[in-house]
Each structure stands twice: as C-alpha cells, then as structure tokens.
Amino acid sequence: MEKYRYITTTLPYVNAPLHIGHSLEFIFADALARFWRQKGYKVIFNTGTDEHGLKIYRKALSENKDPKDYVDAYAERFKKLIQDLNLSNTHFIRTTDEHHIKATQKFWEISQKNGDVYKGIYKANYCVGCELEKTDSELINGKCPLHPNLEIEKIEEENYFFRFSAYQEKLLKFYEENPEFVVPEFRFNEIKNFVKNGLEDFSISRLKSKMPWGIEIPNDPDQVMYVWFDALINYISTLGWPDNLKDFNNFWPGIQIAGKDNLRQQSAIWQAMLMSTKLSPSKQIIIHGFLTINGQKISKTIGNVIYPEEIISKYGKDALRFWMLSETQPFEDSDFSLEKFNEAYNAKLANGLGNFYSRVISLADKIKEFETNNLISKEIENQINETRKTIDEKMEKYLFNEAMQSIWKLISFGDYYINKTEPWKNYDKKTIFNLIVILDNLGSMLLPFIPETAEKITKSIINENNKIIPKKLGTLFPKIN
C-alpha cells in the first residue's frame, strides 16, 4: 500500500524580488519532501505565487504595466529562484491559473450555499502592505508596525463577509482533538487564545470598480474576491479539487509550512473556510520564525536586503541550503550575517565535511578497489545506526538544525577514527573500507539537506561487480576568505 505525504509552502506575493529570508520556508519544505521520499512516501510538494490584490494592482500601475504582464514576469523570476535553491517541488501554482480561478469560485459557491457568505458594510483600517485590516491596538503611531512606510487606509464599502464567528467552538474542539495541529506548541497556544477571545466575521470581497485585479464573484460581476480568501484555496486547487479528485483524495489533508505572521490565516481562517465547505481541515501547520540581518528586520528602507542569488553565486546552492537548515532555529527568529555565514561555511563545510571527504577518498585511492563483502566494524555500524535514528527523530519534530548536528557528529567521529587508526601508515584495507562506509552513509544522510553534495559523494563510491571503486570528484567546498 502506497504512503502519501503532502507539504506546501505559502505563496509569496509577486510584488518584489524574494530576499534571503523568504528562502528559509522553501528550503525547510524541500528538506521534508526529500526526507519523506527517502522513507518511501509518495510526496507532493507545492509552492507557487500569490498574484491578486490591491498591493500588486497598484505596483503594476506604478510601473505602467498591465497587471497580468507584471505578475507573469515575477512568476518567472520565482521559478528561476526555485532552480537556484534546488527545490524538488512537484507542483507550482499561480493564483491566476484558470483551474485555480474556477476552484475558488466553486469553493465560494459551496460556502455561500452553506450560509457562511453574506453581504454587509465593510469599515476598516487597512494595511495594503499586509493586505489585512488592522485594529487600533495593532497600530503604532497610526502605522502598521510591519509596514511603517505605508499610510493606513480607511475603507468603507458594501462587501461580502465570511461568517468566521460561527466557527469558534468548532475550531476549539478541533484543536483539542488534535493536540499537535500547530507546531511549535507556543504558537498553538497563541492561536487557541486568539480563537477563545472571540471571532469576528471578515470581508472577503472588494468592489471591482475600485480594485478590479481579482477573481470575479460568482453571480456578482461588481465584486472580486479578497486576496486572502482566494490565495488560501491554492492548497487544495493545486491537488485538482474539485474536478480531478484522485490526488486530492490521496494527499489531502496535508502539512502546511508558514511564517509566524501567517499563524492566524493558516491555522484559524483557512480551517474555518474548510469546515464551511465540509472539507477536512489541514493535517498540521508548521510555523517558523523570521530571518533577521545583523539583528535587524530585513527591509529595503534600512537597506540591508540580501538576495539568495548573491550568496549562491559565491558559495553555491548547497552552502545556502546548509546554512538555512543547520545554523537557524526552526521556530524562533535567527540572525544572518555574511561574517557568520562565511565562518560556518569554512568551519563546517570546507574544513569539516569537505576535508573528511578529501581524506577518505585520497586514502581509498591508494587501494583502488575494495570487496563489498568486507566486514564493517561494530563501532562504525553503531555510530551510523545511532545517527540515522537521531535524524529520524529530529525530522519528525521538524528540528532540521538538530538533525544536521547529528550528521556533523558523525563527520567528527570519522575524523577521530582516522586519527586513531592512522591508516596512512600502512593503508590497512579494512580500516579504509570502514571509512568508505561512513562516507557512503553520509551521502545518503545529506541528500534531503544538501542534495548536490550528497550526490557527488555517492558518485565517488562506485559499486560494480561486487567491488567498490573510489573516485575523487574534486573539492566539495573550497575554502573562501
């Protein structure tokens, strides 16, 4: 019987190039997808672009571009970034895709039929940067703390509303029955408290005359869907819902990964929307922290924006992936600096993994070939098994950094074993074979995290005709000053 797993990122807005902080979520999701595939799961990994809304509409107009032409260009830029990050996504959805548009309209019709969509007067303080309304308590000196450069706009118009208030008890009951629905636990407690304090219905449409860049409301050409209502539905439209239900039935409910600023939308609003249409809630929501640069929020205003392409061009794809998975905290904010990055690169990649690879392959090259029926040292076997067990345990809890730490402990053990046995003195075949076994297992363990390097290690150990033939394929990570 086939096992299925579905992981999806949130969809980034296409109003600006994606900076290094954005890549955190995509790399986390990719590591999970690759890890599950290694475990024998059939995996769908979804990402894509969020392309509607006032922010994008205004941005396109400011550049004298048709909104569709504008989002087309940015969608292609994101696809290029996916290649640069070496993501293994199976699905890429754009919220301007024809199927997604039809799916959102069907979703709307079902929710409306079930009594959860109604018309009313919408009055709000609105932050265009967040594409969200803001209460007075959320504002600092009358500005959104996330977008202090933008003016808060006053909106008053007739819109459609979603009956969010009807789902307080249903959500709380669902949370109680699913105690690991949101990770980490402190984020789960946040959303429980938010729901316990009472839910208010929210606007899910905009007047087309004021903001035409959105999906048209069924049977009401004067209104378009609010961007958040439209975008959240991508998680099921990408699976073929409601027309092609094969993938949907196999893979839904899925696991969603999102930043801490998305907690409310993913774990409360979207779940209520699913309940409204009688669809299963998500399986789990993973909430990660933000990346800061030298202790500050990444901001064009501050001028501290770093783009992933800049790091990749100098250090390579795997170096960036390594840093995101090994040197950040999955659930807390983490700080990035070029100095920290370079230090970790040289210490753990160039002098750590790269040096161990070079030592082992150079020793093995003196022997030329090994019999595959050689006995593995019990000490080596125990170290490898313990590392694999730790990786499994940490990845089930989404502790990417701790899984990586266990791999680097094995590399340190390999260095210790070389120094203890001193195989360069007599080129003992059994000792060097044990080192080859460590290196081969490292290639397998690293595949979800730094796949290009993992494949290079694996290709260095050729297994044919019951013989292992080592082959050095250059330097893994040259030292960079």
CSV table of C-alpha atoms in Angstrom, one decimal:
chain,number,residue,atom,x,y,z
A,1,MET,CA,0.0,0.0,0.0
A,2,GLU,CA,1.4,3.4,-1.0
A,3,LYS,CA,2.1,6.0,1.6
A,4,TYR,CA,1.3,9.7,0.8
A,5,ARG,CA,2.6,13.0,2.2
A,6,TYR,CA,1.7,16.5,1.0
A,7,ILE,CA,3.8,19.5,2.0
A,8,THR,CA,3.0,23.1,0.8
A,9,THR,CA,4.6,26.5,1.4
A,10,THR,CA,2.7,29.7,1.5
A,11,LEU,CA,2.6,31.6,-1.8
A,12,PRO,CA,4.8,34.7,-1.8
A,13,TYR,CA,3.3,37.9,-3.3
A,14,VAL,CA,4.9,38.8,-6.6
A,15,ASN,CA,5.3,42.5,-5.9
A,16,ALA,CA,9.1,42.4,-5.3
A,17,PRO,CA,12.1,40.1,-5.7
A,18,LEU,CA,12.3,37.5,-2.9
A,19,HIS,CA,15.1,38.2,-0.4
A,20,ILE,CA,17.1,35.7,1.6
A,21,GLY,CA,14.5,35.5,4.4
A,22,HIS,CA,11.9,34.1,2.0
A,23,SER,CA,14.2,31.1,1.1
A,24,LEU,CA,14.0,29.8,4.6
A,25,GLU,CA,10.5,28.4,4.2
A,26,PHE,CA,11.1,26.9,0.8
A,27,ILE,CA,14.3,25.1,1.9
A,28,PHE,CA,12.6,23.7,5.0
A,29,ALA,CA,9.8,22.3,2.9
A,30,ASP,CA,12.1,20.9,0.4
A,31,ALA,CA,14.2,19.1,3.1
A,32,LEU,CA,11.0,17.5,4.4
A,33,ALA,CA,9.8,16.4,0.9
A,34,ARG,CA,13.2,14.8,0.1
A,35,PHE,CA,13.4,13.2,3.5
A,36,TRP,CA,9.9,11.6,3.1
A,37,ARG,CA,10.8,10.3,-0.3
A,38,GLN,CA,13.8,8.6,1.1
A,39,LYS,CA,11.4,6.9,3.6
A,40,GLY,CA,9.3,5.6,0.7
A,41,TYR,CA,6.5,8.1,0.7
A,42,LYS,CA,4.9,9.4,-2.5
A,43,VAL,CA,5.2,13.1,-2.0
A,44,ILE,CA,3.6,16.2,-3.4
A,45,PHE,CA,5.5,19.4,-2.7
A,46,ASN,CA,3.6,22.5,-3.6
A,47,THR,CA,4.7,26.1,-3.9
A,48,GLY,CA,3.8,29.0,-6.3
A,49,THR,CA,2.8,32.7,-6.5
A,50,ASP,CA,0.1,34.8,-5.0
A,51,GLU,CA,-0.9,37.3,-7.7
A,52,HIS,CA,-4.0,39.2,-6.9
A,53,GLY,CA,-4.8,42.0,-4.6
A,54,LEU,CA,-4.5,45.8,-4.2
A,55,LYS,CA,-0.8,45.8,-3.5
A,56,ILE,CA,0.0,44.0,-6.7
A,57,TYR,CA,-2.5,46.1,-8.7
A,58,ARG,CA,-1.0,49.4,-7.5
A,59,LYS,CA,2.5,48.1,-8.1
A,60,ALA,CA,1.7,47.2,-11.7
A,61,LEU,CA,0.1,50.6,-12.3
A,62,SER,CA,3.0,52.4,-10.8
A,63,GLU,CA,5.2,50.7,-13.4
A,64,ASN,CA,2.7,51.4,-16.2
A,65,LYS,CA,2.2,47.7,-16.8
A,66,ASP,CA,-0.8,45.5,-17.3
A,67,PRO,CA,-1.3,43.5,-14.0
A,68,LYS,CA,-1.2,40.2,-15.9
A,69,ASP,CA,2.1,41.1,-17.6
A,70,TYR,CA,3.5,42.3,-14.3
A,71,VAL,CA,2.7,39.1,-12.5
A,72,ASP,CA,3.9,36.9,-15.4
A,73,ALA,CA,7.4,38.5,-15.2
A,74,TYR,CA,7.6,37.9,-11.4
A,75,ALA,CA,6.3,34.4,-11.6
A,76,GLU,CA,9.2,33.6,-14.0
A,77,ARG,CA,11.7,35.1,-11.5
A,78,PHE,CA,10.4,32.9,-8.8
A,79,LYS,CA,10.7,29.8,-11.0
A,80,LYS,CA,14.3,30.8,-11.5
A,81,LEU,CA,14.8,31.1,-7.7
A,82,ILE,CA,13.3,27.6,-7.3
A,83,GLN,CA,16.1,26.3,-9.6
A,84,ASP,CA,18.7,28.3,-7.8
A,85,LEU,CA,17.6,26.8,-4.4
A,86,ASN,CA,17.4,23.3,-6.0
A,87,LEU,CA,13.9,22.7,-4.8
A,88,SER,CA,12.2,19.4,-5.7
A,89,ASN,CA,8.7,20.7,-5.8
A,90,THR,CA,6.2,18.6,-7.9
A,91,HIS,CA,3.6,21.4,-8.2
A,92,PHE,CA,3.8,25.1,-9.0
A,93,ILE,CA,0.5,27.0,-8.8
A,94,ARG,CA,-0.3,30.6,-9.7
A,95,THR,CA,-3.4,32.2,-8.4
A,96,THR,CA,-4.1,33.5,-11.9
A,97,ASP,CA,-4.2,29.9,-13.2
A,98,GLU,CA,-7.6,29.1,-14.9
A,99,HIS,CA,-8.1,26.0,-12.8
A,100,HIS,CA,-7.4,27.9,-9.5
A,101,ILE,CA,-9.9,30.6,-10.5
A,102,LYS,CA,-12.7,28.0,-11.2
A,103,ALA,CA,-11.8,26.2,-7.9
A,104,THR,CA,-12.1,29.4,-5.8
A,105,GLN,CA,-15.4,30.2,-7.4
A,106,LYS,CA,-16.7,26.7,-6.7
A,107,PHE,CA,-15.4,27.0,-3.1
A,108,TRP,CA,-17.2,30.3,-2.7
A,109,GLU,CA,-20.5,28.9,-4.0
A,110,ILE,CA,-20.4,26.0,-1.6
A,111,SER,CA,-19.6,28.2,1.4
A,112,GLN,CA,-22.4,30.6,0.4
A,113,LYS,CA,-24.9,27.8,-0.1
A,114,ASN,CA,-24.0,26.6,3.4
A,115,GLY,CA,-24.9,30.0,4.9
A,116,ASP,CA,-21.4,31.3,5.6
A,117,VAL,CA,-21.2,34.1,3.0
A,118,TYR,CA,-23.4,37.2,3.2
A,119,LYS,CA,-23.3,40.9,2.2
A,120,GLY,CA,-22.7,43.8,4.6
A,121,ILE,CA,-20.9,47.1,5.0
A,122,TYR,CA,-17.2,46.9,5.5
A,123,LYS,CA,-15.4,49.6,7.5
A,124,ALA,CA,-11.8,49.1,8.4
A,125,ASN,CA,-8.3,50.4,8.9
A,126,TYR,CA,-6.5,48.6,6.1
A,127,CYS,CA,-2.7,48.0,5.5
A,128,VAL,CA,-2.1,47.5,1.8
A,129,GLY,CA,1.4,46.0,2.6
A,130,CYS,CA,-0.2,43.2,4.7
A,131,GLU,CA,-3.4,43.1,2.7
A,132,LEU,CA,-5.1,42.9,6.1
A,133,GLU,CA,-7.3,45.1,8.2
A,134,LYS,CA,-5.8,46.4,11.4
A,135,THR,CA,-7.4,47.1,14.8
A,136,ASP,CA,-6.4,50.3,16.6
A,137,SER,CA,-4.4,48.2,19.1
A,138,GLU,CA,-2.3,46.7,16.3
A,139,LEU,CA,-1.2,50.1,15.1
A,140,ILE,CA,1.8,52.1,16.4
A,141,ASN,CA,1.5,55.8,16.0
A,142,GLY,CA,-1.2,55.1,13.5
A,143,LYS,CA,1.0,52.9,11.3
A,144,CYS,CA,1.3,49.2,10.7
A,145,PRO,CA,4.5,48.1,12.6
A,146,LEU,CA,5.3,45.7,9.6
A,147,HIS,CA,4.9,48.5,7.0
A,148,PRO,CA,5.6,51.8,8.8
A,149,ASN,CA,6.3,53.5,5.4
A,150,LEU,CA,2.7,53.0,4.3
A,151,GLU,CA,-0.3,55.0,5.2
A,152,ILE,CA,-3.2,53.1,6.8
A,153,GLU,CA,-6.2,53.4,4.5
A,154,LYS,CA,-9.8,53.8,5.6
A,155,ILE,CA,-12.2,51.6,3.8
A,156,GLU,CA,-16.0,51.7,3.8
A,157,GLU,CA,-18.0,49.9,1.1
A,158,GLU,CA,-20.5,47.1,0.6
A,159,ASN,CA,-18.7,43.7,0.5
A,160,TYR,CA,-19.4,40.1,1.1
A,161,PHE,CA,-18.4,38.6,4.5
A,162,PHE,CA,-17.4,35.2,5.7
A,163,ARG,CA,-19.2,34.0,8.9
A,164,PHE,CA,-16.0,33.4,10.8
A,165,SER,CA,-17.8,34.0,14.2
A,166,ALA,CA,-19.8,30.7,13.7
A,167,TYR,CA,-16.6,28.6,13.9
A,168,GLN,CA,-15.2,29.5,17.4
A,169,GLU,CA,-16.4,26.3,19.1
A,170,LYS,CA,-15.8,24.1,16.1
A,171,LEU,CA,-12.2,25.3,15.9
A,172,LEU,CA,-11.6,24.9,19.7
A,173,LYS,CA,-13.0,21.4,19.6
A,174,PHE,CA,-10.8,20.6,16.6
A,175,TYR,CA,-7.7,22.0,18.4
A,176,GLU,CA,-8.5,19.9,21.5
A,177,GLU,CA,-8.8,16.7,19.4
A,178,ASN,CA,-5.6,17.4,17.5
A,179,PRO,CA,-3.0,18.4,20.1
A,180,GLU,CA,-0.2,18.6,17.6
A,181,PHE,CA,-2.1,20.5,14.9
A,182,VAL,CA,0.2,23.6,15.2
A,183,VAL,CA,3.9,23.4,15.9
A,184,PRO,CA,5.6,24.7,17.9
A,185,GLU,CA,3.4,24.5,21.0
A,186,PHE,CA,3.7,28.1,21.9
A,187,ARG,CA,2.3,29.2,18.5
A,188,PHE,CA,-0.6,26.7,19.1
A,189,ASN,CA,-1.3,28.4,22.4
A,190,GLU,CA,-1.3,31.8,20.6
A,191,ILE,CA,-4.0,30.7,18.1
A,192,LYS,CA,-6.1,29.0,20.8
A,193,ASN,CA,-6.1,32.2,22.8
A,194,PHE,CA,-7.0,34.2,19.7
A,195,VAL,CA,-10.0,32.0,19.0
A,196,LYS,CA,-11.1,31.8,22.7
A,197,ASN,CA,-11.3,35.6,22.7
A,198,GLY,CA,-14.0,35.5,20.1
A,199,LEU,CA,-14.0,35.7,16.3
A,200,GLU,CA,-15.4,38.4,14.1
A,201,ASP,CA,-16.7,37.9,10.6
A,202,PHE,CA,-14.4,39.4,7.9
A,203,SER,CA,-14.8,40.9,4.5
A,204,ILE,CA,-14.0,38.5,1.6
A,205,SER,CA,-14.6,40.7,-1.4
A,206,ARG,CA,-13.8,44.2,-2.8
A,207,LEU,CA,-15.7,46.5,-5.2
A,208,LYS,CA,-14.5,45.8,-8.7
A,209,SER,CA,-14.8,49.4,-9.6
A,210,LYS,CA,-12.1,50.3,-7.0
A,211,MET,CA,-9.9,47.2,-7.3
A,212,PRO,CA,-10.5,45.2,-10.5
A,213,TRP,CA,-7.5,42.9,-10.1
A,214,GLY,CA,-9.1,39.8,-8.5
A,215,ILE,CA,-11.2,36.8,-9.1
A,216,GLU,CA,-14.8,37.6,-10.0
A,217,ILE,CA,-17.5,36.7,-7.5
A,218,PRO,CA,-20.0,34.1,-8.9
A,219,ASN,CA,-23.2,35.8,-10.0
A,220,ASP,CA,-22.0,39.3,-8.9
A,221,PRO,CA,-19.7,40.9,-11.5
A,222,ASP,CA,-19.5,44.1,-9.4
A,223,GLN,CA,-17.3,42.3,-6.8
A,224,VAL,CA,-14.0,40.5,-6.8
A,225,MET,CA,-12.6,38.1,-4.1
A,226,TYR,CA,-10.4,39.4,-1.3
A,227,VAL,CA,-6.9,38.2,-2.0
A,228,TRP,CA,-6.5,36.1,1.2
A,229,PHE,CA,-9.7,34.2,0.6
A,230,ASP,CA,-8.6,33.4,-3.0
A,231,ALA,CA,-5.0,32.6,-2.1
A,232,LEU,CA,-5.7,30.1,0.7
A,233,ILE,CA,-7.7,27.9,-1.6
A,234,ASN,CA,-4.5,27.2,-3.6
A,235,TYR,CA,-3.6,24.4,-1.1
A,236,ILE,CA,-6.4,22.3,-2.5
A,237,SER,CA,-6.8,23.6,-6.0
A,238,THR,CA,-3.2,22.6,-6.8
A,239,LEU,CA,-4.3,19.0,-6.0
A,240,GLY,CA,-7.0,19.1,-8.6
A,241,TRP,CA,-10.0,20.0,-6.4
A,242,PRO,CA,-12.9,20.0,-7.2
A,243,ASP,CA,-12.7,18.4,-10.7
A,244,ASN,CA,-9.9,15.8,-10.5
A,245,LEU,CA,-10.1,14.2,-7.1
A,246,LYS,CA,-7.6,11.4,-7.4
A,247,ASP,CA,-4.6,13.4,-6.0
A,248,PHE,CA,-6.9,15.3,-3.6
A,249,ASN,CA,-8.3,12.2,-2.0
A,250,ASN,CA,-4.8,10.6,-1.8
A,251,PHE,CA,-2.9,13.6,-0.4
A,252,TRP,CA,-5.3,15.8,1.5
A,253,PRO,CA,-5.2,16.7,4.3
A,254,GLY,CA,-1.7,18.0,4.0
A,255,ILE,CA,1.0,19.7,6.0
A,256,GLN,CA,1.5,23.4,5.6
A,257,ILE,CA,4.6,25.5,6.5
A,258,ALA,CA,4.3,29.2,7.1
A,259,GLY,CA,5.9,32.2,8.8
A,260,LYS,CA,4.8,33.4,12.2
A,261,ASP,CA,3.0,36.3,10.5
A,262,ASN,CA,0.7,33.7,8.9
A,263,LEU,CA,-0.4,31.9,12.0
A,264,ARG,CA,-3.9,33.4,12.1
A,265,GLN,CA,-4.7,32.9,8.4
A,266,GLN,CA,-3.4,29.3,8.2
A,267,SER,CA,-4.5,27.8,11.5
A,268,ALA,CA,-7.8,29.6,12.1
A,269,ILE,CA,-9.2,31.3,9.0
A,270,TRP,CA,-8.3,28.6,6.5
A,271,GLN,CA,-9.5,25.9,8.8
A,272,ALA,CA,-12.9,27.6,9.3
A,273,MET,CA,-13.1,28.0,5.5
A,274,LEU,CA,-12.5,24.3,5.0
A,275,MET,CA,-15.1,23.4,7.7
A,276,SER,CA,-17.6,25.7,5.9
A,277,THR,CA,-17.3,23.6,2.7
A,278,LYS,CA,-17.3,20.3,4.6
A,279,LEU,CA,-13.7,19.5,3.6
A,280,SER,CA,-11.2,18.1,6.1
A,281,PRO,CA,-9.0,20.6,7.9
A,282,SER,CA,-5.3,20.6,7.3
A,283,LYS,CA,-3.2,17.8,8.9
A,284,GLN,CA,-0.7,20.1,10.5
A,285,ILE,CA,0.6,23.7,10.4
A,286,ILE,CA,4.4,24.3,10.9
A,287,ILE,CA,5.1,27.9,11.9
A,288,HIS,CA,8.7,29.0,11.5
A,289,GLY,CA,10.5,32.2,12.7
A,290,PHE,CA,11.9,35.1,10.7
A,291,LEU,CA,15.4,35.7,9.5
A,292,THR,CA,17.0,39.0,10.6
A,293,ILE,CA,20.2,40.5,9.3
A,294,ASN,CA,22.7,41.8,11.9
A,295,GLY,CA,19.8,41.9,14.4
A,296,GLN,CA,17.5,44.0,12.2
A,297,LYS,CA,14.4,43.2,10.2
A,298,ILE,CA,15.1,42.7,6.5
A,299,SER,CA,14.0,46.0,5.0
A,300,LYS,CA,14.6,48.0,1.8
A,301,THR,CA,14.1,51.1,3.9
A,302,ILE,CA,17.0,50.1,6.2
A,303,GLY,CA,19.0,49.0,3.1
A,304,ASN,CA,20.0,45.6,4.5
A,305,VAL,CA,18.3,43.3,1.9
A,306,ILE,CA,20.4,40.4,0.7
A,307,TYR,CA,19.2,38.2,-2.1
A,308,PRO,CA,19.8,34.4,-2.2
A,309,GLU,CA,21.3,34.7,-5.7
A,310,GLU,CA,24.2,36.8,-4.2
A,311,ILE,CA,25.1,34.0,-1.8
A,312,ILE,CA,24.7,31.2,-4.3
A,313,SER,CA,26.9,32.9,-6.9
A,314,LYS,CA,29.8,33.0,-4.4
A,315,TYR,CA,29.3,29.9,-2.3
A,316,GLY,CA,27.0,27.6,-4.2
A,317,LYS,CA,23.4,26.3,-3.7
A,318,ASP,CA,24.2,23.8,-1.1
A,319,ALA,CA,26.1,26.3,1.1
A,320,LEU,CA,23.0,28.4,1.4
A,321,ARG,CA,20.8,25.3,2.0
A,322,PHE,CA,23.3,24.1,4.6
A,323,TRP,CA,23.2,27.4,6.5
A,324,MET,CA,19.4,27.7,6.5
A,325,LEU,CA,19.0,24.1,7.7
A,326,SER,CA,21.9,23.9,10.1
A,327,GLU,CA,22.5,27.4,11.5
A,328,THR,CA,18.9,28.6,12.1
A,329,GLN,CA,16.4,27.8,14.8
A,330,PRO,CA,13.3,26.3,13.1
A,331,PHE,CA,10.7,28.0,15.3
A,332,GLU,CA,12.5,31.1,16.6
A,333,ASP,CA,13.9,34.1,14.8
A,334,SER,CA,17.5,33.6,13.5
A,335,ASP,CA,20.1,36.2,12.7
A,336,PHE,CA,22.1,36.2,9.4
A,337,SER,CA,25.3,38.0,8.7
A,338,LEU,CA,27.9,37.5,5.9
A,339,GLU,CA,30.5,37.0,8.6
A,340,LYS,CA,28.6,34.3,10.4
A,341,PHE,CA,27.8,32.6,7.0
A,342,ASN,CA,31.5,32.6,5.9
A,343,GLU,CA,32.6,31.3,9.3
A,344,ALA,CA,30.1,28.4,9.2
A,345,TYR,CA,31.0,27.7,5.6
A,346,ASN,CA,34.7,27.4,6.3
A,347,ALA,CA,34.4,25.5,9.6
A,348,LYS,CA,31.7,23.0,8.8
A,349,LEU,CA,31.7,22.6,5.0
A,350,ALA,CA,35.3,23.4,3.8
A,351,ASN,CA,37.2,22.2,6.9
A,352,GLY,CA,34.6,19.7,8.1
A,353,LEU,CA,32.7,17.7,5.5
A,354,GLY,CA,34.9,18.7,2.6
A,355,ASN,CA,38.1,17.8,4.4
A,356,PHE,CA,36.8,14.5,5.6
A,357,TYR,CA,35.7,13.6,2.1
A,358,SER,CA,39.1,14.5,0.7
A,359,ARG,CA,41.0,12.5,3.4
A,360,VAL,CA,38.9,9.3,2.8
A,361,ILE,CA,38.9,9.4,-1.0
A,362,SER,CA,42.6,10.1,-1.0
A,363,LEU,CA,43.3,7.1,1.3
A,364,ALA,CA,40.9,4.9,-0.7
A,365,ASP,CA,42.6,5.9,-4.0
A,366,LYS,CA,45.8,4.2,-2.8
A,367,ILE,CA,43.9,0.9,-2.6
A,368,LYS,CA,42.0,1.3,-5.9
A,369,GLU,CA,39.2,-1.2,-5.2
A,370,PHE,CA,37.5,-3.0,-2.3
A,371,GLU,CA,35.5,-6.2,-1.9
A,372,THR,CA,31.9,-5.4,-0.9
A,373,ASN,CA,31.8,-8.4,1.5
A,374,ASN,CA,34.3,-6.8,3.9
A,375,LEU,CA,33.1,-6.8,7.5
A,376,ILE,CA,32.1,-3.4,8.9
A,377,SER,CA,33.5,-2.5,12.3
A,378,LYS,CA,30.8,-2.8,15.0
A,379,GLU,CA,31.9,0.6,16.3
A,380,ILE,CA,31.3,2.1,12.9
A,381,GLU,CA,28.0,0.4,12.4
A,382,ASN,CA,26.7,1.6,15.8
A,383,GLN,CA,27.7,5.2,15.1
A,384,ILE,CA,25.9,5.1,11.7
A,385,ASN,CA,22.7,3.5,13.1
A,386,GLU,CA,22.6,6.0,16.0
A,387,THR,CA,23.0,8.9,13.6
A,388,ARG,CA,20.2,7.6,11.4
A,389,LYS,CA,17.9,7.1,14.4
A,390,THR,CA,18.6,10.7,15.6
A,391,ILE,CA,17.9,12.1,12.2
A,392,ASP,CA,14.6,10.3,12.0
A,393,GLU,CA,13.6,11.6,15.5
A,394,LYS,CA,14.6,15.2,14.8
A,395,MET,CA,13.0,15.3,11.3
A,396,GLU,CA,9.6,14.1,12.7
A,397,LYS,CA,9.7,17.1,15.0
A,398,TYR,CA,11.0,19.4,12.2
A,399,LEU,CA,14.2,20.1,14.1
A,400,PHE,CA,16.3,20.5,11.0
A,401,ASN,CA,19.3,22.0,12.8
A,402,GLU,CA,19.5,19.2,15.3
A,403,ALA,CA,19.3,16.6,12.5
A,404,MET,CA,22.2,18.3,10.8
A,405,GLN,CA,24.1,18.5,14.1
A,406,SER,CA,23.9,14.7,14.4
A,407,ILE,CA,25.4,14.3,10.9
A,408,TRP,CA,28.3,16.6,11.8
A,409,LYS,CA,28.9,14.5,14.9
A,410,LEU,CA,29.3,11.5,12.6
A,411,ILE,CA,31.8,13.5,10.5
A,412,SER,CA,33.7,14.4,13.7
A,413,PHE,CA,33.7,10.7,14.6
A,414,GLY,CA,35.1,9.9,11.2
A,415,ASP,CA,38.0,12.3,11.7
A,416,TYR,CA,38.6,10.8,15.1
A,417,TYR,CA,38.6,7.3,13.7
A,418,ILE,CA,41.2,8.4,11.0
A,419,ASN,CA,43.4,10.0,13.7
A,420,LYS,CA,43.1,7.0,16.0
A,421,THR,CA,43.8,4.3,13.4
A,422,GLU,CA,46.4,6.3,11.3
A,423,PRO,CA,45.6,4.4,8.1
A,424,TRP,CA,48.2,6.4,6.1
A,425,LYS,CA,51.0,4.4,7.8
A,426,ASN,CA,50.1,1.0,6.4
A,427,TYR,CA,47.0,1.6,4.2
A,428,ASP,CA,45.1,-1.1,6.1
A,429,LYS,CA,42.3,-2.2,3.8
A,430,LYS,CA,39.7,-2.9,6.5
A,431,THR,CA,40.2,0.5,8.2
A,432,ILE,CA,39.9,2.4,4.9
A,433,PHE,CA,36.8,0.3,3.9
A,434,ASN,CA,35.2,1.4,7.2
A,435,LEU,CA,35.9,5.0,6.3
A,436,ILE,CA,34.3,4.4,2.9
A,437,VAL,CA,31.2,3.1,4.6
A,438,ILE,CA,31.0,6.2,6.8
A,439,LEU,CA,31.3,8.4,3.7
A,440,ASP,CA,28.8,6.5,1.7
A,441,ASN,CA,26.3,6.8,4.5
A,442,LEU,CA,27.0,10.5,4.8
A,443,GLY,CA,26.0,10.8,1.2
A,444,SER,CA,22.6,9.2,1.9
A,445,MET,CA,22.0,11.2,5.1
A,446,LEU,CA,22.8,14.5,3.5
A,447,LEU,CA,20.5,14.0,0.5
A,448,PRO,CA,17.5,15.8,1.9
A,449,PHE,CA,19.6,18.8,3.0
A,450,ILE,CA,22.4,19.4,0.6
A,451,PRO,CA,21.5,17.2,-2.4
A,452,GLU,CA,24.1,18.3,-4.9
A,453,THR,CA,26.9,17.5,-2.5
A,454,ALA,CA,25.3,14.3,-1.4
A,455,GLU,CA,25.1,13.1,-5.0
A,456,LYS,CA,28.7,14.0,-5.6
A,457,ILE,CA,29.7,11.9,-2.5
A,458,THR,CA,27.6,8.9,-3.7
A,459,LYS,CA,29.1,9.1,-7.2
A,460,SER,CA,32.6,9.0,-5.7
A,461,ILE,CA,31.9,5.5,-4.4
A,462,ILE,CA,31.3,3.3,-7.5
A,463,ASN,CA,29.8,-0.1,-6.7
A,464,GLU,CA,30.1,-2.6,-9.6
A,465,ASN,CA,30.8,-6.3,-9.9
A,466,ASN,CA,30.8,-6.7,-6.1
A,467,LYS,CA,33.6,-4.2,-5.9
A,468,ILE,CA,33.8,-0.7,-4.6
A,469,ILE,CA,35.9,1.7,-6.7
A,470,PRO,CA,36.6,5.1,-5.2
A,471,LYS,CA,36.8,8.1,-7.5
A,472,LYS,CA,37.7,11.6,-6.4
A,473,LEU,CA,35.5,14.2,-8.0
A,474,GLY,CA,37.3,17.4,-7.0
A,475,THR,CA,36.9,19.6,-3.9
A,476,LEU,CA,33.5,19.7,-2.3
A,477,PHE,CA,33.8,23.1,-0.7
A,478,PRO,CA,36.9,25.3,-1.4
A,479,LYS,CA,37.8,27.5,1.5
A,480,ILE,CA,36.7,31.1,1.0
A,481,ASN,CA,38.2,34.0,2.8
